[in-house]
Amino acid sequence: LVIKQTIYRTGSDSELMELLREAVRRGKEVMAVVELKARFDEEANINWAEALESIGAQVVYGVVGLKTHAKMLLVTRREGRQLRRYGHLSTGNYNPRTARLYTDLGHFTADDALTGDMQKVFAHLASQSNIPRLSRMLMAPYHQQNTMLRLIRQAGKAAASGQRGRIVAKMNALTDETLIRALIEAGQKGAQIDLIVRGVCALRPGIKGLSENIRVRSIIGRLLEHHRVFYFYAGGEEKVYLASADWMERNFFRRIELAFPILDTKLKRRVISEGLRVYLTDNVQAWDMDANGHYHPRRSSRTKPRCAQSQLIELLKP
């Protein structure tokens, strides 16, 4: 009955956009949230917005002053006498070209709480109504940074009390000063922290008396590491989030971003294994940062070569 989707980087040859147009022609209600200021994709997005609007789709442009960077798709279907929602949430864009070159994670769900949150976010983007109260998801610029801060501090507090405190975070960039200070404080309290940051990282690990319990590494290989995964363990409680945003000030305060929890136990184990653990054991494409901010390749002649991206490609083979 209804299809709602964010459009950030879809490219000029997007099959998804053609399918949205076909849905309109078949009488479905289609709403597209188009971000016109997606760098390098402005022209393509303007063209898609005009193409969709010309055939009757509802095209909206998000909240004034905020770039819509969240990636989500929500479908409402009639099944018998009931309506059911299906949602897709992603760390990456709906782009057929980058999908072949980037590593990203997508979550397909019919969970009522998650799809209900998505419905509220779409309503907010379409009407600029009051800040939505979400039950599961975290939304920037409203409450995503505060929640991440709370989870980091919980891990530090658990470690200080003699319990296990653990943080593993994978992202493209880490530059947010508030979170960097919180990570350092949690590490000083005994929390063990691994940061897998592909690009810019403003936190220097291994500084005596400051960041001794923090390790930073970057994976550089055939694929561009793009997915954002955040793992927190404190006092016996384990939480895993996927997100559209890196830990950068602009993402927390100048963009619409979403972080969403992985609640199913089986899926959570898979995300930890495929999205984090293999990158911590990589000794082929991994570069570790030292206390001076310099990177050194991690190579070992004593252990078997382990390449995270090669393992991912093997997993995806039919």
Short mmCIF file of C-alpha atoms in Angstrom, two decimals, residues 97-104 170 172 198 218-227 279 282 285 307-314 316:
data_model
loop_
_atom_site.label_atom_id
_atom_site.label_comp_id
_atom_site.label_asym_id
_atom_site.label_seq_id
_atom_site.Cartn_x
_atom_site.Cartn_y
_atom_site.Cartn_z
CA ARG A 97 27.71 1.16 -7.61
CA THR A 98 28.98 1.71 -4.07
CA ALA A 99 27.14 -1.44 -2.96
CA ARG A 100 29.78 -3.39 -4.90
CA LEU A 101 32.72 -1.47 -3.45
CA TYR A 102 31.77 -0.68 0.17
CA THR A 103 31.26 -2.93 3.18
CA ASP A 104 27.92 -2.13 4.79
CA LYS A 170 33.85 0.48 14.01
CA ASN A 172 34.73 5.79 9.14
CA ARG A 198 39.05 3.60 8.59
CA SER A 218 42.44 0.92 10.33
CA ILE A 219 41.63 -1.68 7.67
CA ILE A 220 42.77 -0.69 4.18
CA GLY A 221 42.01 -3.14 1.40
CA ARG A 222 40.10 -3.88 -1.76
CA LEU A 223 36.77 -2.75 -0.29
CA LEU A 224 36.05 0.59 1.38
CA GLU A 225 35.13 -0.10 5.01
CA HIS A 226 31.92 1.84 5.51
CA HIS A 227 29.72 0.14 8.11
CA TYR A 279 38.64 -6.99 11.90
CA ASP A 282 43.15 -9.16 10.69
CA GLN A 285 45.28 -5.35 5.81
CA CYS A 307 42.21 -11.05 6.09
CA ALA A 308 38.80 -9.75 7.17
CA GLN A 309 37.73 -8.73 3.67
CA SER A 310 38.70 -12.10 2.18
CA GLN A 311 36.65 -13.84 4.85
CA LEU A 312 33.68 -11.58 4.05
CA ILE A 313 33.91 -12.38 0.34
CA GLU A 314 34.00 -16.11 1.13
CA LEU A 316 29.01 -14.07 0.46
#
